[in-house]
């Protein structure tokens, strides 16, 4: 099941923030590939390091959102951000959406940190922030449908089914929200609580931002 698009007929603004986030993620991943393990360890969020020096390691809360564990991890995240992000951005406005996205990413990081505060594994990925976008999407567009490619046929499915598939995929695939380095190649995996934390944060923040189902607004 491969999502290829949703109903954008209600989107009235160009999703410049969504496009900018996708570009930033791709750019940082290319830099990450060039920098190798040392770059990952410097800019990823490492729970034990943050516990030791929260102030000094605070920038990694943000930089880790733009690093990824591999091409498939990057592609899967950016695909869902591209499909669902523009609708949420249109509803929240450009600035509101950017704040919302970063807040979901921060919530996801600390949800994972709460359960793994002594871990030495570098955590990377936009999955937590994007899980927040998906949580907001379900709340704002509960009856939306998404076009998906199934084998060789395009069919329309409820967005909640497609987003549910994404959550399952993130939880059980090997995309890896925890980076695989030479040091952690046998220990990397999916940061389960980051996805849960981001998704819940997305729903809560969407409610606080006044984004429940209704007409769009621009900014």
Backbone as ProteinMPNN parsed JSONL, in Angstrom:
{"seq_chain_A": "XXXXXXXXXXXXXXXXXXXXXXXXXXXXXXXXXXXXXXXXXXXXXXXXXXXXXXXXXXXXXXXXXXXXXXXXXXXXXXXXXXXXXXXXXXXXXXXXXXXXXXXXXXXXXXXXXXXXXXXXXXXXXXXXXXXXXXXXXXXXXXXXXXXXXXXXXXXXXXXXXXXXXXXXXXXXXXXXXXXXXXXXXXXXXXXXXXXXXXXXXXXXXXXXXXXXXXXXXXX", "coords_chain_A": {"N_chain_A": [[0.855, -1.186, 0.0], [0.854, 1.979, -1.095], [0.888, 5.287, -0.512], [-0.152, 8.027, -2.542], [-1.315, 10.495, -2.701], [-3.675, 12.995, -1.447], [-6.887, 14.571, -0.901], [-6.679, 17.761, -1.943], [-8.281, 19.906, -2.431], [-9.301, 21.789, -0.723], [-7.161, 23.21, 0.134], [-5.74, 26.322, 0.294], [-3.448, 27.781, 0.265], [0.045, 28.044, -0.621], [2.112, 25.466, 0.444], [4.61, 26.414, 1.88], [6.181, 26.03, 4.164], [6.065, 23.268, 4.619], [7.316, 22.359, 2.24], [9.802, 23.543, 2.685], [10.665, 22.204, 4.985], [10.918, 19.599, 4.009], [12.976, 19.986, 2.131], [15.03, 20.778, 3.867], [15.366, 18.464, 5.41], [16.268, 16.628, 3.472], [18.643, 17.89, 2.65], [20.165, 17.94, 5.044], [20.399, 15.215, 5.44], [22.027, 14.443, 3.316], [24.35, 15.797, 4.029], [24.832, 14.433, 6.363], [25.408, 11.862, 5.369], [27.853, 12.396, 4.197], [29.32, 13.191, 6.395], [29.386, 10.996, 8.088], [29.698, 8.59, 10.828], [30.768, 10.109, 12.954], [29.612, 12.628, 12.584], [26.918, 12.001, 12.958], [26.898, 11.208, 15.668], [27.581, 13.583, 16.862], [25.463, 15.35, 16.313], [23.077, 13.995, 16.674], [20.429, 13.106, 18.973], [21.372, 11.976, 22.011], [20.386, 10.164, 24.641], [21.74, 9.573, 27.179], [23.89, 11.339, 27.089], [22.564, 13.788, 27.03], [21.366, 13.701, 29.531], [23.565, 14.0, 31.143], [24.538, 16.547, 30.466], [22.386, 18.717, 30.029], [22.003, 21.445, 29.165], [24.204, 21.955, 27.476], [23.801, 20.051, 25.533], [21.391, 20.639, 24.418], [20.884, 21.734, 21.758], [20.778, 19.453, 20.121], [18.274, 18.427, 20.372], [16.794, 19.632, 18.438], [18.374, 19.387, 16.073], [18.496, 16.645, 15.684], [16.063, 16.025, 14.585], [16.331, 16.354, 11.898], [17.972, 14.483, 10.862], [18.518, 11.153, 9.589], [18.047, 7.545, 9.595], [18.621, 6.191, 7.264], [18.162, 5.812, 3.646], [15.551, 4.806, 3.107], [14.227, 5.354, 5.475], [14.275, 8.158, 5.401], [12.865, 8.616, 2.948], [10.317, 7.473, 3.439], [9.392, 9.053, 5.574], [9.396, 11.657, 4.406], [7.599, 11.347, 2.313], [5.111, 10.999, 3.602], [5.008, 13.401, 4.985], [4.855, 15.178, 2.859], [2.384, 14.507, 1.69], [0.451, 14.853, 3.738], [1.171, 17.106, 5.185], [0.68, 19.597, 3.909], [-2.079, 20.118, 4.1], [-2.483, 20.368, 6.871], [-0.814, 22.523, 7.379], [-2.132, 24.526, 5.924], [-4.424, 24.77, 7.442], [-3.47, 25.595, 9.964], [-1.924, 27.801, 9.401], [1.137, 29.324, 8.224], [3.267, 30.082, 10.087], [2.176, 29.148, 12.509], [2.014, 26.449, 11.912], [4.726, 25.727, 11.619], [5.68, 26.145, 14.236], [4.059, 24.292, 15.504], [4.941, 21.864, 14.305], [7.656, 21.678, 15.138], [7.241, 21.624, 17.9], [5.901, 19.193, 18.199], [7.942, 17.476, 17.437], [9.771, 17.931, 19.516], [8.261, 17.046, 21.707], [8.053, 14.352, 21.013], [10.734, 13.553, 21.171], [11.246, 13.835, 23.935], [9.391, 12.079, 24.964], [10.452, 9.631, 24.199], [12.877, 9.878, 25.512], [12.135, 9.796, 28.187], [11.765, 7.103, 28.693], [14.206, 6.027, 28.045], [16.454, 7.21, 29.276], [19.053, 6.62, 29.984], [20.275, 5.586, 27.82], [22.772, 5.024, 25.301], [22.41, 5.192, 22.642], [22.25, 6.895, 19.548], [19.596, 8.985, 18.734], [17.633, 9.698, 15.947], [15.733, 11.393, 13.357], [12.708, 12.44, 11.671], [10.367, 11.304, 12.315], [8.834, 11.444, 14.704], [7.901, 14.124, 14.762], [6.438, 14.119, 12.385], [4.572, 12.182, 12.978], [3.077, 13.686, 14.717], [1.959, 15.509, 12.907], [0.319, 13.774, 11.49], [-1.43, 12.979, 13.512], [-2.754, 15.406, 13.952], [-3.911, 15.719, 11.445], [-5.824, 13.642, 11.298], [-7.585, 14.578, 13.237], [-8.386, 17.049, 12.182], [-9.308, 16.48, 9.621], [-11.312, 14.303, 9.545], [-12.853, 12.794, 7.785], [-11.479, 12.544, 5.47], [-10.035, 11.203, 2.439], [-7.548, 9.089, 0.971], [-5.512, 8.591, -1.844], [-4.127, 5.571, -2.83], [-1.577, 3.391, -4.027], [-2.025, 0.148, -4.802], [-0.511, -2.697, -5.479], [-0.918, -2.692, -8.745], [-2.931, -0.942, -8.979], [-4.817, 2.008, -8.379], [-6.457, 3.069, -5.558], [-8.977, 4.543, -3.445], [-8.787, 5.258, -0.057], [-9.918, 5.519, 3.375], [-8.44, 8.152, 5.226], [-7.738, 7.602, 7.841], [-7.213, 4.892, 7.818], [-4.951, 4.702, 6.205], [-3.122, 6.253, 7.63], [-3.064, 4.766, 9.948], [-1.792, 2.522, 8.932], [0.723, 3.615, 8.447], [1.592, 4.092, 11.075], [1.797, 1.491, 12.091], [3.731, 0.544, 10.329], [5.925, 2.154, 11.026], [6.356, 1.292, 13.615], [7.062, -1.395, 13.379], [8.805, -1.792, 11.271], [12.12, -1.87, 9.796], [13.16, 0.645, 9.401], [14.277, 2.441, 11.231], [14.458, 4.708, 13.647], [16.376, 5.137, 15.384], [19.672, 5.802, 14.951], [21.95, 3.839, 13.0], [25.164, 3.194, 13.669], [28.705, 2.463, 13.391], [29.231, 1.706, 15.941], [26.79, 1.041, 17.011], [25.528, -0.768, 15.405], [24.31, -3.236, 15.786], [22.373, -2.716, 17.552], [20.538, -0.791, 16.93], [17.241, 0.536, 16.154], [13.677, 1.018, 16.177], [12.363, 3.973, 17.529], [10.019, 3.631, 19.501], [8.401, 5.021, 21.457], [8.772, 7.643, 20.754], [7.267, 7.981, 18.449], [4.71, 7.492, 19.438], [4.552, 9.533, 21.366], [4.829, 11.813, 19.721], [2.547, 11.589, 18.095], [0.401, 11.756, 19.927], [0.962, 14.291, 20.954], [0.502, 15.799, 18.659], [-2.29, 15.611, 18.333], [-3.189, 16.814, 20.723], [-2.0, 19.401, 20.565], [-3.16, 20.3, 18.21], [-5.77, 20.62, 18.998], [-5.408, 22.658, 20.89], [-4.486, 24.656, 19.231], [-6.742, 25.264, 17.946], [-7.544, 23.728, 15.769], [-9.477, 21.857, 15.056], [-11.848, 20.054, 12.964], [-13.153, 22.119, 10.409], [-13.507, 25.28, 8.627], [-10.724, 26.357, 6.609], [-7.911, 28.485, 7.454], [-5.782, 31.236, 6.648], [-2.342, 32.419, 6.681]], "CA_chain_A": [[0.0, 0.0, 0.0], [1.764, 3.099, -1.295], [0.087, 6.504, -0.673], [0.354, 8.927, -3.582], [-1.918, 11.816, -2.595], [-4.962, 13.112, -0.792], [-7.735, 15.616, -1.461], [-6.132, 19.077, -1.629], [-9.155, 20.93, -3.004], [-9.572, 22.829, 0.272], [-5.912, 23.905, 0.445], [-5.785, 27.611, -0.39], [-2.141, 28.441, 0.331], [1.2, 27.234, -0.997], [2.694, 24.95, 1.692], [6.036, 26.753, 1.831], [6.87, 25.449, 5.315], [6.206, 21.836, 4.343], [8.372, 22.212, 1.241], [11.068, 23.911, 3.308], [11.057, 21.118, 5.886], [11.382, 18.484, 3.177], [14.281, 20.363, 1.592], [15.999, 20.772, 4.962], [15.635, 17.072, 5.769], [17.095, 16.023, 2.419], [19.964, 18.52, 2.706], [20.896, 17.465, 6.213], [20.735, 13.798, 5.263], [23.192, 14.379, 2.435], [25.491, 16.197, 4.861], [25.031, 13.315, 7.281], [26.105, 10.8, 4.636], [29.233, 12.823, 3.994], [29.998, 13.306, 7.681], [29.559, 9.681, 8.678], [29.315, 8.305, 12.208], [31.13, 11.209, 13.849], [28.598, 13.671, 12.418], [25.701, 11.505, 13.59], [27.025, 11.238, 17.119], [27.658, 14.967, 17.314], [24.228, 16.1, 16.143], [21.924, 13.196, 17.089], [20.06, 13.22, 20.382], [21.799, 10.797, 22.755], [19.777, 10.368, 25.963], [22.684, 9.612, 28.302], [24.67, 12.577, 26.973], [21.685, 14.873, 27.43], [21.204, 13.608, 30.985], [24.807, 14.49, 31.756], [24.719, 17.975, 30.198], [21.185, 19.158, 29.3], [22.174, 22.746, 28.517], [25.169, 21.842, 26.393], [23.318, 19.142, 24.496], [20.052, 21.059, 24.01], [20.689, 21.891, 20.308], [20.513, 18.19, 19.433], [16.831, 18.185, 20.381], [16.315, 20.121, 17.147], [19.144, 18.877, 14.933], [18.189, 15.225, 15.481], [14.845, 15.913, 13.776], [16.649, 16.483, 10.479], [18.853, 13.377, 10.502], [17.759, 9.925, 9.369], [18.796, 6.311, 9.695], [18.867, 5.589, 5.958], [17.352, 6.368, 2.559], [14.156, 4.422, 3.24], [13.702, 6.136, 6.603], [14.058, 9.511, 4.881], [11.825, 8.622, 1.917], [9.017, 7.219, 4.054], [8.988, 10.236, 6.333], [9.13, 12.802, 3.536], [6.394, 11.055, 1.547], [3.943, 11.289, 4.426], [5.0, 14.831, 5.254], [4.406, 15.832, 1.626], [0.965, 14.243, 1.444], [-0.438, 15.321, 4.8], [1.608, 18.35, 5.797], [0.119, 20.817, 3.311], [-3.426, 20.347, 4.639], [-2.357, 20.862, 8.241], [-0.229, 23.866, 7.285], [-3.174, 25.43, 5.469], [-5.367, 24.977, 8.538], [-2.836, 26.29, 11.085], [-1.148, 28.953, 8.968], [2.545, 28.957, 8.047], [4.024, 30.185, 11.335], [1.588, 28.234, 13.472], [2.377, 25.084, 11.52], [6.138, 25.512, 11.933], [5.765, 25.984, 15.689], [3.407, 23.011, 15.793], [5.816, 20.777, 13.854], [8.814, 21.599, 16.029], [6.765, 21.229, 19.22], [5.638, 17.747, 18.14], [9.243, 16.816, 17.429], [10.324, 18.022, 20.866], [7.473, 16.136, 22.543], [8.433, 12.986, 20.646], [12.068, 13.3, 21.711], [11.2, 13.661, 25.379], [8.647, 10.852, 25.245], [11.436, 8.561, 24.097], [13.89, 10.102, 26.55], [11.58, 9.394, 29.476], [11.918, 5.658, 28.858], [15.564, 5.58, 27.691], [17.329, 8.316, 29.671], [20.437, 6.163, 30.159], [20.719, 4.955, 26.582], [23.858, 5.65, 24.545], [22.094, 5.119, 21.217], [21.863, 8.182, 18.95], [18.238, 9.036, 18.195], [17.503, 10.624, 14.823], [14.58, 11.203, 12.495], [11.56, 13.344, 11.726], [9.169, 10.483, 12.486], [8.022, 11.93, 15.805], [7.223, 15.345, 14.333], [5.474, 13.761, 11.35], [3.485, 11.51, 13.684], [2.232, 14.774, 15.194], [1.201, 16.006, 11.75], [-0.72, 12.791, 11.183], [-2.428, 13.077, 14.557], [-3.541, 16.608, 13.676], [-4.668, 15.487, 10.213], [-7.003, 12.843, 11.639], [-8.501, 15.423, 13.985], [-8.883, 18.135, 11.343], [-9.945, 15.961, 8.408], [-11.684, 12.93, 9.924], [-13.518, 12.063, 6.701], [-10.65, 12.638, 4.265], [-9.631, 9.96, 1.796], [-6.206, 9.14, 0.406], [-5.266, 7.692, -2.975], [-2.977, 4.697, -2.597], [-1.259, 2.424, -5.072], [-1.993, -1.216, -4.296], [0.007, -3.485, -6.593], [-0.934, -1.842, -9.937], [-4.221, -0.258, -9.015], [-4.974, 3.136, -7.466], [-7.755, 3.051, -4.884], [-9.161, 5.574, -2.435], [-9.034, 4.679, 1.255], [-10.027, 6.518, 4.445], [-7.133, 8.598, 5.712], [-7.426, 6.957, 9.114], [-6.651, 3.575, 7.53], [-3.601, 4.898, 5.677], [-2.291, 6.721, 8.733], [-2.877, 3.608, 10.808], [-0.771, 1.705, 8.291], [2.015, 4.28, 8.684], [1.99, 3.874, 12.46], [2.232, 0.1, 12.179], [4.981, 0.446, 9.588], [6.979, 2.773, 11.815], [6.618, 0.511, 14.809], [7.571, -2.738, 13.15], [9.763, -1.885, 10.172], [13.516, -1.66, 10.167], [13.654, 1.93, 8.928], [15.193, 2.863, 12.274], [14.541, 6.069, 14.125], [17.629, 5.216, 16.111], [20.681, 5.673, 13.902], [22.888, 2.732, 13.049], [26.544, 3.584, 13.445], [29.583, 1.317, 13.575], [29.198, 1.337, 17.343], [25.46, 0.582, 17.414], [24.941, -1.437, 14.25], [23.511, -4.384, 16.195], [21.452, -2.317, 18.607], [19.608, 0.236, 16.467], [15.876, 0.086, 15.989], [12.664, 2.06, 16.078], [12.079, 4.669, 18.787], [8.569, 3.475, 19.592], [7.723, 6.033, 22.255], [8.849, 8.918, 20.039], [6.121, 8.031, 17.555], [3.514, 7.628, 20.274], [4.574, 10.869, 21.943], [4.568, 12.789, 18.668], [1.165, 11.457, 17.644], [-0.457, 12.312, 20.976], [1.212, 15.733, 20.986], [-0.152, 16.385, 17.497], [-3.718, 15.73, 18.612], [-3.386, 17.801, 21.788], [-1.655, 20.729, 20.074], [-4.158, 20.702, 17.213], [-6.92, 21.117, 19.762], [-5.027, 23.935, 21.489], [-4.358, 25.628, 18.153], [-8.061, 25.472, 17.352], [-7.508, 23.152, 14.44], [-10.444, 20.786, 14.843], [-12.576, 20.159, 11.72], [-13.789, 23.403, 10.151], [-12.931, 25.963, 7.487], [-9.298, 26.684, 6.672], [-7.541, 29.883, 7.584], [-4.476, 31.473, 6.07], [-1.457, 33.316, 7.413]], "C_chain_A": [[0.887, 1.23, 0.0], [0.954, 4.373, -1.502], [0.697, 7.433, -1.711], [-0.283, 10.305, -3.521], [-3.234, 11.787, -1.857], [-5.745, 14.24, -1.455], [-7.225, 16.985, -1.01], [-7.03, 20.204, -2.138], [-9.45, 22.058, -2.022], [-8.321, 23.619, 0.636], [-5.829, 25.181, -0.379], [-4.448, 28.347, -0.385], [-1.055, 27.492, -0.15], [1.906, 26.767, 0.276], [4.208, 25.166, 1.762], [6.808, 26.142, 2.994], [7.081, 23.954, 5.113], [7.31, 21.586, 3.329], [9.742, 22.515, 1.845], [11.576, 22.825, 4.237], [11.568, 19.914, 5.112], [12.772, 18.779, 2.634], [15.351, 20.297, 2.672], [16.364, 19.348, 5.367], [16.534, 16.393, 4.743], [18.509, 16.576, 2.486], [20.781, 17.983, 3.874], [21.244, 15.99, 6.096], [21.947, 13.636, 4.354], [24.457, 14.785, 3.183], [25.85, 15.078, 5.823], [25.789, 12.176, 6.602], [27.571, 11.133, 4.45], [30.011, 12.848, 5.306], [30.2, 11.99, 8.396], [29.174, 9.597, 10.144], [29.629, 9.448, 13.161], [30.099, 12.334, 13.788], [27.301, 13.273, 13.118], [25.791, 11.642, 15.099], [27.085, 12.665, 17.655], [26.298, 15.646, 17.327], [22.97, 15.3, 16.45], [21.632, 13.455, 18.565], [20.422, 11.915, 21.069], [21.341, 10.97, 24.197], [20.775, 10.489, 27.106], [23.518, 10.882, 28.284], [23.834, 13.779, 27.401], [21.481, 14.868, 28.941], [22.4, 14.199, 31.713], [24.964, 16.0, 31.605], [23.535, 18.508, 29.391], [21.376, 20.466, 28.548], [23.104, 22.641, 27.314], [24.67, 21.002, 25.236], [21.953, 19.537, 23.95], [19.886, 21.227, 22.498], [20.349, 20.601, 19.578], [19.044, 17.811, 19.475], [16.239, 18.576, 19.029], [17.059, 19.48, 15.974], [18.818, 17.416, 14.642], [16.96, 15.026, 14.614], [15.141, 15.908, 12.279], [17.672, 15.453, 10.016], [18.015, 12.112, 10.36], [18.675, 8.708, 9.355], [19.081, 5.629, 8.372], [17.94, 6.195, 4.92], [15.872, 6.038, 2.708], [13.48, 5.164, 4.39], [13.372, 7.55, 6.144], [12.886, 9.543, 3.906], [10.444, 8.425, 2.525], [8.506, 8.429, 4.814], [8.588, 11.394, 5.421], [7.871, 12.587, 2.693], [5.151, 11.425, 2.352], [3.871, 12.767, 4.8], [4.467, 15.597, 4.049], [2.897, 15.681, 1.425], [0.071, 14.928, 2.469], [-0.074, 16.696, 5.355], [0.942, 19.587, 5.232], [-1.268, 21.141, 3.856], [-3.371, 20.942, 6.043], [-1.781, 22.274, 8.246], [-1.282, 24.891, 6.867], [-4.139, 25.761, 6.602], [-4.752, 25.829, 9.65], [-2.173, 27.601, 10.684], [0.337, 28.599, 8.987], [3.319, 28.974, 9.362], [3.492, 29.222, 12.384], [1.977, 26.797, 13.191], [3.832, 24.782, 11.856], [6.324, 25.304, 13.426], [5.19, 24.635, 16.104], [4.33, 21.84, 15.469], [6.99, 20.594, 14.811], [8.391, 21.15, 17.425], [6.47, 19.732, 19.267], [6.951, 16.968, 18.157], [9.879, 16.812, 18.806], [9.588, 17.066, 21.799], [7.843, 14.686, 22.272], [9.787, 12.618, 21.241], [12.009, 13.024, 23.208], [10.338, 12.472, 25.791], [9.582, 9.649, 25.201], [12.47, 8.666, 25.219], [13.404, 9.612, 27.916], [11.82, 7.91, 29.748], [13.345, 5.179, 28.619], [16.608, 6.605, 28.101], [18.786, 7.907, 29.84], [21.01, 5.534, 28.895], [21.837, 5.751, 25.91], [23.59, 5.657, 23.039], [21.697, 6.495, 20.678], [20.485, 8.108, 18.314], [18.16, 10.088, 17.094], [16.167, 10.402, 14.124], [13.465, 12.193, 12.744], [10.272, 12.591, 12.04], [8.254, 10.999, 13.591], [7.236, 13.163, 15.427], [6.145, 15.027, 13.303], [4.307, 12.976, 11.955], [2.534, 12.554, 14.259], [1.378, 15.352, 14.093], [0.056, 15.054, 11.421], [-1.827, 12.8, 12.239], [-3.346, 14.271, 14.343], [-4.431, 16.404, 12.455], [-5.942, 14.703, 10.506], [-8.043, 13.695, 12.352], [-9.158, 16.464, 13.087], [-9.689, 17.652, 10.143], [-10.382, 14.513, 8.631], [-12.319, 12.121, 8.805], [-12.715, 12.09, 5.397], [-10.309, 11.252, 3.726], [-8.289, 10.167, 1.101], [-6.104, 8.151, -0.748], [-4.009, 6.883, -2.703], [-2.812, 3.746, -3.777], [-1.124, 1.052, -4.431], [-1.695, -2.135, -5.468], [0.024, -2.579, -7.836], [-2.212, -1.018, -10.049], [-4.253, 0.866, -7.985], [-6.377, 3.09, -6.876], [-7.788, 4.159, -3.834], [-9.544, 4.922, -1.113], [-9.227, 5.796, 2.284], [-8.644, 6.873, 4.972], [-6.746, 7.888, 6.999], [-6.816, 5.573, 8.905], [-5.207, 3.698, 7.054], [-2.652, 5.342, 6.783], [-2.052, 5.595, 9.737], [-1.814, 2.677, 10.257], [0.607, 2.298, 8.536], [2.51, 4.014, 10.096], [2.508, 2.453, 12.646], [3.579, -0.084, 11.494], [6.145, 1.003, 10.395], [7.346, 1.928, 13.024], [7.361, -0.785, 14.512], [8.539, -2.87, 11.976], [11.171, -1.681, 10.684], [14.05, -0.344, 9.691], [14.618, 2.532, 9.936], [15.172, 4.333, 12.587], [15.739, 6.248, 15.036], [18.723, 4.887, 15.11], [21.541, 4.439, 14.111], [24.275, 3.278, 12.717], [27.402, 2.333, 13.601], [29.482, 0.787, 15.009], [27.873, 0.707, 17.737], [24.764, -0.227, 16.336], [24.018, -2.581, 14.648], [22.446, -4.007, 17.214], [20.428, -1.284, 18.165], [18.219, -0.336, 16.287], [14.941, 1.264, 15.912], [12.405, 2.653, 17.457], [10.563, 4.712, 18.976], [7.889, 4.642, 20.299], [7.809, 7.415, 21.615], [7.651, 9.063, 19.113], [4.822, 8.214, 18.334], [3.433, 9.043, 20.84], [4.262, 11.94, 20.92], [3.119, 12.77, 18.224], [0.199, 12.075, 18.653], [-0.288, 13.826, 21.043], [0.514, 16.431, 19.828], [-1.639, 16.593, 17.721], [-3.974, 16.828, 19.644], [-3.117, 19.213, 21.282], [-2.645, 21.221, 19.026], [-5.397, 21.242, 17.895], [-6.618, 22.488, 20.36], [-4.928, 25.039, 20.446], [-5.709, 25.915, 17.488], [-8.185, 24.866, 15.981], [-8.489, 22.033, 14.189], [-11.284, 21.089, 13.597], [-13.345, 21.465, 11.543], [-13.124, 24.068, 8.978], [-11.463, 26.302, 7.7], [-9.107, 28.151, 6.961], [-6.125, 30.063, 7.063], [-3.661, 32.397, 6.95], [-0.341, 33.761, 6.487]], "O_chain_A": [[1.59, 1.498, 0.975], [0.373, 4.544, -2.574], [1.914, 7.608, -1.758], [0.164, 11.21, -4.225], [-3.837, 10.733, -1.657], [-5.306, 14.797, -2.461], [-7.325, 17.329, 0.168], [-6.578, 21.343, -2.261], [-9.808, 23.162, -2.434], [-8.409, 24.601, 1.373], [-5.847, 25.132, -1.609], [-4.332, 29.423, -0.971], [-1.219, 26.273, -0.092], [2.265, 27.597, 1.111], [4.984, 24.212, 1.708], [7.972, 25.773, 2.833], [8.158, 23.433, 5.403], [8.148, 20.706, 3.525], [10.722, 21.83, 1.553], [12.776, 22.55, 4.28], [12.543, 19.28, 5.516], [13.651, 17.917, 2.672], [16.456, 19.814, 2.425], [17.529, 19.053, 5.635], [17.457, 15.664, 5.107], [19.475, 15.818, 2.389], [21.945, 17.616, 3.712], [22.28, 15.558, 6.603], [22.799, 12.782, 4.6], [25.515, 14.184, 2.992], [27.026, 14.808, 6.068], [26.703, 11.595, 7.188], [28.431, 10.256, 4.535], [31.208, 12.563, 5.332], [31.097, 11.873, 9.23], [28.416, 10.428, 10.645], [28.853, 9.729, 14.074], [29.753, 12.923, 14.812], [26.665, 14.091, 13.782], [24.862, 12.138, 15.737], [26.678, 12.917, 18.789], [25.998, 16.424, 18.233], [21.883, 15.876, 16.484], [22.48, 13.956, 19.303], [19.856, 10.867, 20.758], [21.856, 11.834, 24.906], [20.673, 11.407, 27.919], [23.822, 11.444, 29.336], [24.342, 14.686, 28.06], [21.429, 15.93, 29.561], [22.259, 14.818, 32.768], [25.467, 16.664, 32.511], [23.666, 18.73, 28.187], [20.948, 20.58, 27.399], [22.81, 23.187, 26.25], [25.068, 21.213, 24.09], [21.409, 18.835, 23.098], [18.821, 20.888, 21.982], [19.702, 20.636, 18.531], [18.605, 16.963, 18.698], [15.306, 17.94, 18.538], [16.437, 19.075, 14.992], [18.857, 16.989, 13.488], [16.814, 13.985, 13.974], [14.296, 15.502, 11.481], [18.181, 15.541, 8.899], [16.933, 12.008, 10.938], [19.882, 8.808, 9.139], [19.725, 4.581, 8.354], [17.052, 6.982, 5.245], [15.022, 6.894, 2.462], [12.316, 5.553, 4.295], [12.308, 8.078, 6.465], [12.008, 10.398, 4.02], [9.502, 9.131, 2.168], [7.333, 8.789, 4.713], [7.559, 12.034, 5.639], [7.155, 13.543, 2.395], [4.247, 12.086, 1.841], [2.778, 13.321, 4.918], [3.713, 16.557, 4.204], [2.221, 16.632, 1.033], [-0.95, 15.517, 2.112], [-0.923, 17.375, 5.932], [0.662, 20.53, 5.97], [-1.598, 22.31, 4.053], [-4.099, 21.88, 6.37], [-2.212, 23.121, 9.027], [-1.315, 26.0, 7.399], [-4.615, 26.891, 6.712], [-5.427, 26.688, 10.218], [-1.888, 28.433, 11.545], [0.746, 27.675, 9.689], [3.959, 27.984, 9.714], [4.266, 28.555, 13.071], [2.236, 26.02, 14.11], [4.139, 23.689, 12.331], [7.04, 24.394, 13.844], [5.754, 23.932, 16.941], [4.48, 20.925, 16.278], [7.278, 19.477, 15.242], [9.103, 20.379, 18.068], [6.759, 19.075, 20.267], [7.058, 15.93, 18.81], [10.462, 15.811, 19.222], [10.214, 16.36, 22.59], [7.935, 13.882, 23.2], [9.97, 11.514, 21.753], [12.646, 12.091, 23.696], [10.54, 11.915, 26.869], [9.515, 8.763, 26.053], [12.879, 7.659, 25.798], [14.185, 9.076, 28.702], [12.049, 7.509, 30.889], [13.671, 4.04, 28.953], [17.556, 6.849, 27.354], [19.668, 8.765, 29.84], [22.121, 5.005, 28.915], [21.85, 6.981, 25.943], [24.441, 6.077, 22.254], [20.887, 7.187, 21.296], [20.238, 7.265, 17.452], [18.573, 11.231, 17.287], [15.543, 9.352, 14.279], [13.29, 12.711, 13.847], [9.194, 13.185, 12.031], [7.032, 10.995, 13.436], [6.045, 13.26, 15.725], [5.058, 15.602, 13.344], [3.175, 13.098, 11.489], [1.322, 12.34, 14.288], [0.204, 15.656, 14.306], [-1.051, 15.492, 11.109], [-3.006, 12.65, 11.917], [-4.559, 14.174, 14.526], [-5.573, 16.864, 12.432], [-7.017, 15.055, 10.02], [-9.241, 13.556, 12.105], [-10.353, 16.732, 13.216], [-10.626, 18.316, 9.701], [-9.874, 13.602, 7.977], [-12.329, 10.892, 8.862], [-13.222, 11.701, 4.345], [-10.297, 10.265, 4.462], [-7.945, 11.278, 0.699], [-6.557, 7.011, -0.641], [-2.957, 7.437, -2.386], [-3.78, 3.357, -4.43], [-0.227, 0.818, -3.621], [-2.536, -2.325, -6.347], [0.931, -1.755, -7.956], [-2.518, -0.469, -11.107], [-3.778, 0.704, -6.861], [-7.367, 3.075, -7.608], [-6.746, 4.646, -3.395], [-10.492, 4.14, -1.043], [-8.744, 6.909, 2.078], [-7.789, 6.005, 5.143], [-5.57, 7.604, 7.228], [-6.001, 5.124, 9.711], [-4.345, 2.909, 7.442], [-1.518, 4.869, 6.866], [-0.966, 5.484, 10.308], [-1.025, 2.108, 11.012], [1.559, 1.565, 8.804], [3.693, 3.745, 10.305], [3.539, 2.24, 13.285], [4.459, -0.776, 12.007], [7.219, 0.404, 10.446], [8.513, 1.858, 13.41], [8.195, -1.223, 15.304], [9.042, -3.964, 11.718], [11.386, -1.361, 11.853], [15.265, -0.187, 9.573], [15.657, 3.073, 9.558], [15.792, 5.131, 11.884], [16.08, 7.367, 15.418], [18.708, 3.822, 14.493], [21.826, 4.043, 15.241], [24.514, 3.762, 11.611], [26.883, 1.26, 13.908], [29.627, -0.41, 15.258], [27.818, -0.074, 18.687], [23.54, -0.358, 16.35], [23.053, -2.874, 13.942], [21.702, -4.866, 17.689], [19.538, -0.932, 18.938], [18.038, -1.554, 16.27], [15.36, 2.382, 15.615], [12.247, 1.922, 18.435], [9.912, 5.705, 18.652], [6.91, 5.189, 19.793], [6.983, 8.278, 21.915], [7.08, 10.148, 19.001], [3.95, 8.99, 17.941], [2.378, 9.675, 20.801], [3.516, 12.876, 21.207], [2.525, 13.824, 18.001], [-0.707, 12.822, 18.282], [-1.268, 14.56, 21.171], [-0.01, 17.532, 19.993], [-2.19, 17.628, 17.346], [-4.859, 17.665, 19.467], [-3.905, 20.124, 21.535], [-2.939, 22.414, 18.956], [-6.003, 22.206, 17.429], [-7.468, 23.378, 20.34], [-5.237, 26.199, 20.718], [-5.789, 26.727, 16.566], [-8.857, 25.423, 15.113], [-8.354, 21.315, 13.198], [-11.42, 22.251, 13.213], [-14.101, 21.87, 12.427], [-12.237, 23.469, 8.37], [-11.018, 26.507, 8.829], [-10.006, 28.965, 6.749], [-5.351, 29.107, 7.048], [-4.188, 33.066, 7.839], [0.531, 34.528, 6.896]]}, "name": "protein", "num_of_chains": 1, "seq": "XXXXXXXXXXXXXXXXXXXXXXXXXXXXXXXXXXXXXXXXXXXXXXXXXXXXXXXXXXXXXXXXXXXXXXXXXXXXXXXXXXXXXXXXXXXXXXXXXXXXXXXXXXXXXXXXXXXXXXXXXXXXXXXXXXXXXXXXXXXXXXXXXXXXXXXXXXXXXXXXXXXXXXXXXXXXXXXXXXXXXXXXXXXXXXXXXXXXXXXXXXXXXXXXXXXXXXXXXXX"}
